[in-house]
Coordinates of C-alpha atoms (C1' of nucleotides) in Angstrom, one line a residue:
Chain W
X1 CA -19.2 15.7 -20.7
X2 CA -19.6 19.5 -21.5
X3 CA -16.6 20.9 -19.3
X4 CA -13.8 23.7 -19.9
X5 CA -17.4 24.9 -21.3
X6 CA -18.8 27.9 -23.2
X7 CA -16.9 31.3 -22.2
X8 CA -20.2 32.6 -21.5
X9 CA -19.2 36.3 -21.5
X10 CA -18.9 37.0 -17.9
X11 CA -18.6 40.5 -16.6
X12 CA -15.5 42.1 -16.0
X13 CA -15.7 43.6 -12.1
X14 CA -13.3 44.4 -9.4
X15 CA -13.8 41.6 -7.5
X16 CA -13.2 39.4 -10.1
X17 CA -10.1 40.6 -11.0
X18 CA -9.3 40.8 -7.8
X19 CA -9.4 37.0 -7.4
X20 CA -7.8 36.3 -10.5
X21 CA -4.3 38.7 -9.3
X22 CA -4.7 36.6 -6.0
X23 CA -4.7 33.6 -7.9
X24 CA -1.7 34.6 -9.9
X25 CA -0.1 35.5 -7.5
X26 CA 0.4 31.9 -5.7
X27 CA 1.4 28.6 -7.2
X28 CA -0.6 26.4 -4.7
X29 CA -3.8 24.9 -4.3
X30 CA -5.6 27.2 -1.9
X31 CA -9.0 26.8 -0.2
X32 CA -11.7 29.3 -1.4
X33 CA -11.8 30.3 2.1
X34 CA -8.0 30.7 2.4
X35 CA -8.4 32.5 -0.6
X36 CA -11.1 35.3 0.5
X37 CA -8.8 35.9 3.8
X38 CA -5.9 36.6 2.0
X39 CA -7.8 39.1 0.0
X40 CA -9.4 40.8 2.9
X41 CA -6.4 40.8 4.7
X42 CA -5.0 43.0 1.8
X43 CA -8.1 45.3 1.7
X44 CA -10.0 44.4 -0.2
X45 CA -13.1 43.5 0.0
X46 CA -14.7 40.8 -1.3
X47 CA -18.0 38.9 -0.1
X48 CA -17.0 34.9 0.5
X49 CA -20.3 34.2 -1.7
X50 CA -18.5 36.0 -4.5
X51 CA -15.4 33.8 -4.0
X52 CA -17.2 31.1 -4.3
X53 CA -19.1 31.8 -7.4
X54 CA -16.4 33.4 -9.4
X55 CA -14.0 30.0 -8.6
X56 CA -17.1 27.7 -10.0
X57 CA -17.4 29.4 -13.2
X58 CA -13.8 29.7 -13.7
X59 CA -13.3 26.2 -12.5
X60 CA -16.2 25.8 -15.4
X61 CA -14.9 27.8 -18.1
X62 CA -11.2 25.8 -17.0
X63 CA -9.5 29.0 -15.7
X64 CA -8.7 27.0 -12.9
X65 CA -8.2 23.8 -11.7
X66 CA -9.7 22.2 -8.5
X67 CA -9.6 19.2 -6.5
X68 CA -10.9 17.8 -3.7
X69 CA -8.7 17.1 -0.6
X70 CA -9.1 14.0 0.8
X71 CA -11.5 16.1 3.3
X72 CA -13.9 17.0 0.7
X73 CA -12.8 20.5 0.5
X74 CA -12.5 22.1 -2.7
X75 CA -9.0 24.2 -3.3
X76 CA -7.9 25.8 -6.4
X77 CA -5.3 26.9 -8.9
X78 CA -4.5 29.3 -11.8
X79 CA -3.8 26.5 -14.3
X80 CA -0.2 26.8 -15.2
X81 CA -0.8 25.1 -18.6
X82 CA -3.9 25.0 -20.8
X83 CA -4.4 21.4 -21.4
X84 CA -4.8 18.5 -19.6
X85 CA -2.3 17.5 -16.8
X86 CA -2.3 16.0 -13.2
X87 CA -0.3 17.2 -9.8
X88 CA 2.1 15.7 -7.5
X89 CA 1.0 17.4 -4.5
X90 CA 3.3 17.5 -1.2
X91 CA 1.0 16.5 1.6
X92 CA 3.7 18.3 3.9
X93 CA 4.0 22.0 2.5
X94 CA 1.8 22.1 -0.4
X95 CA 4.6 22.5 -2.9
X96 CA 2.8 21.2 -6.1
X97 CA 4.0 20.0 -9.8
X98 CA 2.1 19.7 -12.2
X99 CA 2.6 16.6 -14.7
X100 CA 1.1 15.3 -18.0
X101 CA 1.0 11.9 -19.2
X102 CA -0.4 10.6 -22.3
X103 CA 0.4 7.1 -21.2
X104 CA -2.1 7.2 -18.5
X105 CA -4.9 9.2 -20.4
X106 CA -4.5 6.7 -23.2
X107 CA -4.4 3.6 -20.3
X108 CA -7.4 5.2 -18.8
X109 CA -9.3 5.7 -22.0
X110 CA -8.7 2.3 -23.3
X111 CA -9.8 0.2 -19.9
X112 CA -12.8 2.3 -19.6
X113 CA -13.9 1.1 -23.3
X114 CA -12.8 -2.2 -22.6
X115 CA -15.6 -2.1 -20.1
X116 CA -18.1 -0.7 -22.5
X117 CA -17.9 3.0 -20.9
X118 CA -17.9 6.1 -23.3
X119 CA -17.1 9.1 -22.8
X120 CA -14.7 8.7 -20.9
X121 CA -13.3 11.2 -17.9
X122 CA -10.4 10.8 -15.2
X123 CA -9.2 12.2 -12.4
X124 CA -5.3 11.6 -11.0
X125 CA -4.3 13.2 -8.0
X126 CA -0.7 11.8 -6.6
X127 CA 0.5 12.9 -3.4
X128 CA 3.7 12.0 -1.4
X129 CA 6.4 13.9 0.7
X130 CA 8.7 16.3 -1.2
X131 CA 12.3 16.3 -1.2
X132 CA 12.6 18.8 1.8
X133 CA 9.7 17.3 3.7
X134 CA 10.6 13.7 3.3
X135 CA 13.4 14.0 5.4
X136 CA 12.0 14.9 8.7
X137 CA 8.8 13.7 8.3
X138 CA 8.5 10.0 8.1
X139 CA 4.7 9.8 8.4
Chain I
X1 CA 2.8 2.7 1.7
X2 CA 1.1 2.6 4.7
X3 CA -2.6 2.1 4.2
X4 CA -5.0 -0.5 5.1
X5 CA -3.6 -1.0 8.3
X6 CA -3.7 -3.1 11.7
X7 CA -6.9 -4.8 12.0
X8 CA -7.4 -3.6 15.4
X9 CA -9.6 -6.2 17.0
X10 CA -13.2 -4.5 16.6
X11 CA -15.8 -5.5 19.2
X12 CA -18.4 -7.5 17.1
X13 CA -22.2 -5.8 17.2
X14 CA -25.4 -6.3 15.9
X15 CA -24.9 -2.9 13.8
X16 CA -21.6 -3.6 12.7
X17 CA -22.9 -6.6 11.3
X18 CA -25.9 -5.2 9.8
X19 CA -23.9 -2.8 8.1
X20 CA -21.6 -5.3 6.9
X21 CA -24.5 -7.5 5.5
X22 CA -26.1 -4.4 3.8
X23 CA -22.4 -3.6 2.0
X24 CA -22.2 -7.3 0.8
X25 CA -25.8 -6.7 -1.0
X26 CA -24.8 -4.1 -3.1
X27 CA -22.0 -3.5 -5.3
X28 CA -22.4 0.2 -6.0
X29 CA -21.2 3.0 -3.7
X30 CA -23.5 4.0 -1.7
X31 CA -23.2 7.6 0.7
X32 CA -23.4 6.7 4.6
X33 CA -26.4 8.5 4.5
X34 CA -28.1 6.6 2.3
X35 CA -26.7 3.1 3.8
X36 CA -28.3 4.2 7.0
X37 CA -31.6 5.2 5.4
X38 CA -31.4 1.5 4.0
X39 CA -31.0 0.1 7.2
X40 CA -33.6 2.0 8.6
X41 CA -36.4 1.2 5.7
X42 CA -35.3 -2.6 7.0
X43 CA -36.2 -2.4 10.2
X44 CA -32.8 -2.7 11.4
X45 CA -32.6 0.9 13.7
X46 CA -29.0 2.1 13.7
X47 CA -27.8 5.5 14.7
X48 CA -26.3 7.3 12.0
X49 CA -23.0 8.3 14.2
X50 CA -22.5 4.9 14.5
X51 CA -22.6 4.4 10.4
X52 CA -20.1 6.7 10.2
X53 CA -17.7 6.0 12.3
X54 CA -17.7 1.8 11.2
X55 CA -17.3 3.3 8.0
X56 CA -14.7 5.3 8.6
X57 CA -13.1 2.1 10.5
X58 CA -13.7 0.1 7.9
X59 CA -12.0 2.1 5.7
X60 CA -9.6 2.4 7.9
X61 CA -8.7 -1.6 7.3
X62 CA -9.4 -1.3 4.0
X63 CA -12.7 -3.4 4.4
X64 CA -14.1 -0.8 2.2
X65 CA -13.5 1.5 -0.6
X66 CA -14.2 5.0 0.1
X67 CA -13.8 7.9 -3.0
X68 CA -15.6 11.1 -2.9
X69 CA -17.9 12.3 -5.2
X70 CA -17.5 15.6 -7.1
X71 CA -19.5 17.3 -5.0
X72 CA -17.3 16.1 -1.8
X73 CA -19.6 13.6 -0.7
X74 CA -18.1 10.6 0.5
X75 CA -19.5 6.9 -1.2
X76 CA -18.3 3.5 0.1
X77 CA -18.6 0.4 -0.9
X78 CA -16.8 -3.3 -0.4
X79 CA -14.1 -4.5 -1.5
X80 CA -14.5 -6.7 -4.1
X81 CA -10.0 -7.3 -4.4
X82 CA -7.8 -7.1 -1.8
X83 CA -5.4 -5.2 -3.9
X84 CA -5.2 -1.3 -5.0
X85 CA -7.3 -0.6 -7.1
X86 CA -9.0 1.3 -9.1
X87 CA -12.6 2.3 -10.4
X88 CA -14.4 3.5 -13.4
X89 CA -18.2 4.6 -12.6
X90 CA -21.0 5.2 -15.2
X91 CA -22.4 8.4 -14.5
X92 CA -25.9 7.5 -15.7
X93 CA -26.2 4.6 -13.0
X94 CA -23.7 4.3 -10.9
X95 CA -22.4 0.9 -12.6
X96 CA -19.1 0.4 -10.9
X97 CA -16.3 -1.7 -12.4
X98 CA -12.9 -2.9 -10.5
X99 CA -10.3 -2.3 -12.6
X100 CA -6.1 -2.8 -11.9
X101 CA -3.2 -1.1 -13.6
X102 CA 0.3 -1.8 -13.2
X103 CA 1.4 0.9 -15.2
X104 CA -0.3 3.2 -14.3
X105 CA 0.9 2.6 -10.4
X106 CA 4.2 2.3 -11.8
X107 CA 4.1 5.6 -13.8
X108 CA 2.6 7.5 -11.1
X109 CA 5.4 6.1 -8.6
X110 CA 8.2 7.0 -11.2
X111 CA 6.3 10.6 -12.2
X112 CA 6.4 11.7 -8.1
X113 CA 10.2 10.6 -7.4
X114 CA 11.5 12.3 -10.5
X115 CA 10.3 15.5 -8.7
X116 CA 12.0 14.5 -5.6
X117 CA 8.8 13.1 -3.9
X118 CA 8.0 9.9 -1.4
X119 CA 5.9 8.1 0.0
X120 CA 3.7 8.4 -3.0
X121 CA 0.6 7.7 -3.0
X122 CA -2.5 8.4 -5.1
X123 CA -6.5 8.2 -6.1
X124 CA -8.0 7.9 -9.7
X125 CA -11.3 7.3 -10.3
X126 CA -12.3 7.1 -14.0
X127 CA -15.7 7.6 -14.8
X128 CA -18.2 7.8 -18.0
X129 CA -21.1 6.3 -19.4
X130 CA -21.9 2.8 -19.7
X131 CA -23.2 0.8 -22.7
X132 CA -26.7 0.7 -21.5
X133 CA -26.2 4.8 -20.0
X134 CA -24.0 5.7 -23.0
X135 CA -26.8 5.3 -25.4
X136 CA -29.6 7.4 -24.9
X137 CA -28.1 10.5 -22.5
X138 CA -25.5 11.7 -24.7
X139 CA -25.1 15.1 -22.1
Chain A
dT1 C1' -27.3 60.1 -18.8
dG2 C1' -30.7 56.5 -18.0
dC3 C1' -32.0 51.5 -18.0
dG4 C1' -31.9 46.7 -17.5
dC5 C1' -29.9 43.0 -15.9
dA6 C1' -25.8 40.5 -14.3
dA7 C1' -22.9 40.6 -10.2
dT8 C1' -22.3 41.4 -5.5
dG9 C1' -22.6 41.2 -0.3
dA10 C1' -24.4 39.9 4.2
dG11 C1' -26.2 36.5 6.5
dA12 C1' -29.3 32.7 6.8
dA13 C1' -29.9 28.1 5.3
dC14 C1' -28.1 23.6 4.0
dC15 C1' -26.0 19.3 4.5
dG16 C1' -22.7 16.0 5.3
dT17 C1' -19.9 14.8 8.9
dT18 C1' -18.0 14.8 13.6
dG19 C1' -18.2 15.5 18.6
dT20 C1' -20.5 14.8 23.2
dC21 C1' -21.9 12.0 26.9
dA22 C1' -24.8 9.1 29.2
dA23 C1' -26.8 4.5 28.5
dA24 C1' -26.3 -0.3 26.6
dC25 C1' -23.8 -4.2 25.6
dG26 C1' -19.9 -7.8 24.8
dC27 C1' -16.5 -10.1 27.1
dG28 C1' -13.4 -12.2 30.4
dC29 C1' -13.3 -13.3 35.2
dG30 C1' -14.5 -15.1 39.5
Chain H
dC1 C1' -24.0 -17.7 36.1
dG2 C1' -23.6 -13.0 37.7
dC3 C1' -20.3 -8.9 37.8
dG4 C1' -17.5 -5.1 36.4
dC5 C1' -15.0 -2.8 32.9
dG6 C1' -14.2 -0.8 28.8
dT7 C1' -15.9 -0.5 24.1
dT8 C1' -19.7 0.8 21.3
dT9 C1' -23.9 2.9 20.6
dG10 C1' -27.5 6.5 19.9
dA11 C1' -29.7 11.0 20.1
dC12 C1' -28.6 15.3 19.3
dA13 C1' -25.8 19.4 19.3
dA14 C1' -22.1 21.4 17.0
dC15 C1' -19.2 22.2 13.0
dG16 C1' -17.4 23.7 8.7
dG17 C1' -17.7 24.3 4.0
dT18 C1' -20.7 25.6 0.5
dT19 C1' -25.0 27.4 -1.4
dC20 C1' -29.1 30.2 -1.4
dT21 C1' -31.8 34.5 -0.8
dC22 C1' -32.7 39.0 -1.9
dA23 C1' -32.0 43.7 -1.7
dT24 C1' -28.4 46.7 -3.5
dT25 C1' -24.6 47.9 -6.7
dG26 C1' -22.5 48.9 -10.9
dC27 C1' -21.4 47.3 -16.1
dG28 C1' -22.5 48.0 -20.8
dC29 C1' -25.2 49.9 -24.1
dA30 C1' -28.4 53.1 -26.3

DNA sequence: TGCGCAATGAGAACCGTTGTCAAACGCGCG
DNA sequence: CGCGCGTTTGACAACGGTTCTCATTGCGCA
């Protein structure tokens, strides 16, 4: 499946690090867009291509994690831990968590080899109304 | 949870039906796009707005399965169950295999309201090679 | 310090999807 | 059986996110 791939030395530059302090800086899933505003809206100045290429090959190299909202954007993440894992994502204010279990990778794993499918890939996403937002809004 | 909702009584058409016919001949997901271009090849002359938006109603009544693909694109295809769901897609061919999981609903559920969430919902898609895929392109 | 090449930036190009609006059509009614 | 109304359609413009192009910039190394 060649992912979380080869580290291919990439070049240290302003912009990059840039992105990456951004990135540290928040703990939610943020649009590459979002993401390229805040930064100009600090100063500095970054071109939106740039954004976009320097999330990819992070995304690539597994710097970061992204998923799709269910509008086909892409938004990303710092990864808060290095191996595999899944978020609870508040479709109110954002507020994610991020969860691992080895029940459902092993679950997952096993039906898709059940069905004669090898190498094997997943994606969870679960999303739902956090404590503070599942009071108001009963959507 | 609040999905496949009221079957709001749909005006039957010669395109709705068309599309309808052309979902029950395949059992791959297939883009809108590329329904309509199948359509089309078939004489059958619909407009692609109108693919879309039975689609999206469709969906809507969970008449169809809709997931998006990685690169955000999204693929539909009937339901073969009435029930969630799940799928697991060979990435060589497209192969698409149902596939249920109590436990995994039931983790998922338990995982979001130990964080304080509700109204949980959630997507997983596995995906990998199939037997026939699995043997020769070993990328 | 000078070079070569990866990285960047600005904007155009892309592409899937959605919106617009007049015309076409299904349906219930008289 | 014809009529009118409201839904649905279709052609096409508009959109929004993402990618591409290509000249310019600036690392890293000799």
């Amino acid at each position: 499946m060649s992912e979380a791939g080869p580290r291919a030395e990439r070049r240290p530059t302003r912009q990059r690090a840039a992105l990456t302090d951004e990135l540290a800086g928040t703990a939610e899933f943020r649009s590459a867009q979002d993401i390229h505003a805040s930064l100009s809206a600090s100063g500095t100045r970054v071109g939106l291509a740039t954004v976009y290429r320097n999330l990819q090959a992070m995304a690539a190299d597994g710097e970061v994690d992204v998923i799709r909202t269910t509008e086909g954007e892409a938004v990303y993440r710092a990864c808060a831990s290095e191996q595999h894992h899944h978020h609870v994502v508040c479709r109110g204010c954002g507020l994610t968590v991020e969860v691992t279990g080895d029940a459902v990778e092993r679950w997952a794993e096993a039906v898709a080899r059940d069905h004669g499918f090898s190498q094997v890939r997943h994606t969870l996403e679960i999303d739902g109304l956090c404590a503070g937002c599942g009071v108001r809004d009963p959507r």
